Amino acid sequence: MLFSSLPLIQPILKAVDKKGYTTPSPIQEAAIPVIVDGKNVLGRAETGTGKTAAFSLPIIQSLSKLGNKRHPSALVLAPTRELVEQIKDSFVSYGSFTQLKVLAVYGGVSDRPQKQKLAKGIDILVATPGRLLDLINQKAVMLKFISHFVIDEADRMFDMGFIVDVTKIMNMLPKNKQTLMFSATLDREVMALADEHIGTYDVVDVANEKVDLEHITQQLFYVSKRKKIDLLKLHIKEGPAVQTLIFTRTKRGADQLSKLLSEMHLKVAVIHGDKSQHQRLRALQGFKSHKYEFLIATDVAARGLDIPALPRIINYDVPEQADAYIHRMGRTGRAGLSGDVYTYCSKEERLLLKPIFKELESPLSSTTHPFEEIVEAKKIQARPFAKKTGRHRYRLSGRKR
Ligand code: AMP
């Protein structure tokens, strides 16, 4: 994908080109269209993934249409002075073909020059929480006109004890604004902060897509829709007793399966879009603490949750998108541990396999399976996908590994 395929205006594409970027990074590809669309976003991304451009390009685009303002229209909070400086520099270079004014404020230095610049009028303010509160108390900055608000490295805000200040600032902001929150992890605290302050938001999560296929064994089972449950029972009964994450395509499917497994006296939890954030986190915690042996999830619900490394994933339904397959698979085989991914495929679902095989660059190999009695099955042993895995291990030189 090229930057020009993203919904970005010429001055921004020009600046990106000047920086020498050729292709957007995964977080940019995923987040930019959603942010340009005006949605609130909770993004999981670590430093080095290109997240700064992911939020700053759409903000520059939106503000450049409005023209300069006396008071800041965009506020970015970051936990450290270095990060604040880096973010400011990014805004300056990505906005080099616009007239927008950017200012960085942080503690540990005199506030006078910062106040002077604020008095002259700025569009984008990048700040550490403590210094920003100082400046607000001195009436050197007004937040009444903020239309775009970003919290970068939200997890570190918690770790560094800044969250009280961050919350104070959030409570001063206008209700009507776009909020973007980025964090390397989406743990309980971060999700709770988002739930309390953002309202509705989209989760953009690319952090887990580093899939180490060397340690993953993938098996595909052709099985009629009706007999999937028999195959699952067999896998549960005959396979090793390991914690298993089961994916279904629909919420209803997840509930039905959960009921069936509960009837088998298995300890099972379920997460899907109709469950509250609180219920999802409780299910996840129970799963993490081994209170539950099985977690049944839909893709949407699993996104944004920090699901631990698991020995077994079962795709009870074939995912509709190849990316979802990779994403599901990324829940296993981590940190050198081995993992199994079983995919149950009914006749109706066969068409969905094509893009997955294309993504994996792996053909089907011959049949061997222990379940002939029940199903007609085929087994694929994936080749080491060094090349294709590269798509998910993005190096920010603009090239793919
Ligand atoms: P960040 O994760 O935002 O701190 O960005 C990490 C580094 O990647 C910065 O030096 C950026 O200039 C660079 N970068 C951001 N986006 C891209 C891209 N699409 N292609 C190449 N480099 C990029």
Short mmCIF file of N, CA and C and ligand atoms in Angstrom, two decimals, residues 3 19 21 23-25 28 46-53 86 94 396-398, ligand 1:
data_model
loop_
_atom_site.label_atom_id
_atom_site.label_comp_id
_atom_site.label_asym_id
_atom_site.label_seq_id
_atom_site.Cartn_x
_atom_site.Cartn_y
_atom_site.Cartn_z
N PHE A 3 1.19 5.58 0.53
CA PHE A 3 0.57 6.65 1.29
C PHE A 3 -0.54 7.32 0.50
N LYS A 19 10.05 13.20 3.80
CA LYS A 19 10.68 12.40 4.87
C LYS A 19 11.27 11.11 4.31
N TYR A 21 9.41 8.43 3.37
CA TYR A 21 8.60 7.25 3.64
C TYR A 21 7.94 6.81 2.34
N THR A 23 5.99 3.46 2.18
CA THR A 23 4.73 2.78 2.52
C THR A 23 4.35 3.06 3.97
N PRO A 24 3.04 3.16 4.23
CA PRO A 24 2.62 3.36 5.63
C PRO A 24 2.92 2.11 6.46
N SER A 25 3.22 2.30 7.73
CA SER A 25 3.43 1.16 8.61
C SER A 25 2.05 0.58 8.96
N GLN A 28 -0.22 2.82 10.83
CA GLN A 28 -0.66 3.96 10.01
C GLN A 28 -1.76 3.52 9.04
N GLU A 46 3.60 0.22 19.96
CA GLU A 46 4.78 0.59 20.71
C GLU A 46 5.54 1.68 19.97
N THR A 47 6.51 2.27 20.66
CA THR A 47 7.36 3.25 20.02
C THR A 47 8.14 2.55 18.92
N GLY A 48 8.31 3.22 17.81
CA GLY A 48 9.04 2.61 16.71
C GLY A 48 8.12 2.01 15.66
N THR A 49 6.82 2.06 15.91
CA THR A 49 5.88 1.48 14.95
C THR A 49 5.34 2.54 13.98
N GLY A 50 5.71 3.77 14.23
CA GLY A 50 5.20 4.86 13.38
C GLY A 50 3.89 5.43 13.90
N LYS A 51 3.64 5.26 15.18
CA LYS A 51 2.34 5.70 15.73
C LYS A 51 2.22 7.22 15.74
N THR A 52 3.35 7.92 15.86
CA THR A 52 3.26 9.38 15.91
C THR A 52 2.66 9.92 14.62
N ALA A 53 3.13 9.40 13.50
CA ALA A 53 2.55 9.85 12.23
C ALA A 53 1.10 9.39 12.11
N GLN A 86 10.02 14.88 20.70
CA GLN A 86 9.95 14.06 19.47
C GLN A 86 8.63 14.25 18.73
N TYR A 94 5.88 16.93 9.60
CA TYR A 94 4.72 16.48 8.80
C TYR A 94 3.84 17.66 8.38
N LEU A 396 10.78 0.06 10.16
CA LEU A 396 10.37 1.39 9.75
C LEU A 396 11.37 2.09 8.84
N SER A 397 11.97 1.33 8.01
CA SER A 397 12.82 1.97 7.02
C SER A 397 11.98 2.16 5.77
N GLY A 398 10.75 1.73 5.85
CA GLY A 398 9.89 1.82 4.68
C GLY A 398 9.96 0.56 3.85
P1 AMP B 1 7.31 6.41 16.10
O1 AMP B 1 6.84 5.02 16.37
O2 AMP B 1 6.17 7.30 15.78
O3 AMP B 1 8.15 6.90 17.22
O4 AMP B 1 8.20 6.37 14.76
C1 AMP B 1 9.45 5.70 14.70
C2 AMP B 1 10.32 6.15 13.55
O5 AMP B 1 9.81 5.68 12.32
C3 AMP B 1 10.45 7.66 13.41
O6 AMP B 1 11.81 7.95 13.23
C4 AMP B 1 9.68 7.99 12.14
O7 AMP B 1 10.27 9.07 11.46
C5 AMP B 1 9.77 6.72 11.33
N1 AMP B 1 8.59 6.44 10.49
C6 AMP B 1 7.30 6.67 10.79
N2 AMP B 1 6.49 6.26 9.81
C7 AMP B 1 7.27 5.73 8.83
C8 AMP B 1 7.03 5.14 7.55
N3 AMP B 1 5.81 4.98 7.07
N4 AMP B 1 8.08 4.72 6.82
C9 AMP B 1 9.33 4.86 7.31
N5 AMP B 1 9.65 5.43 8.50
C10 AMP B 1 8.63 5.85 9.27
#
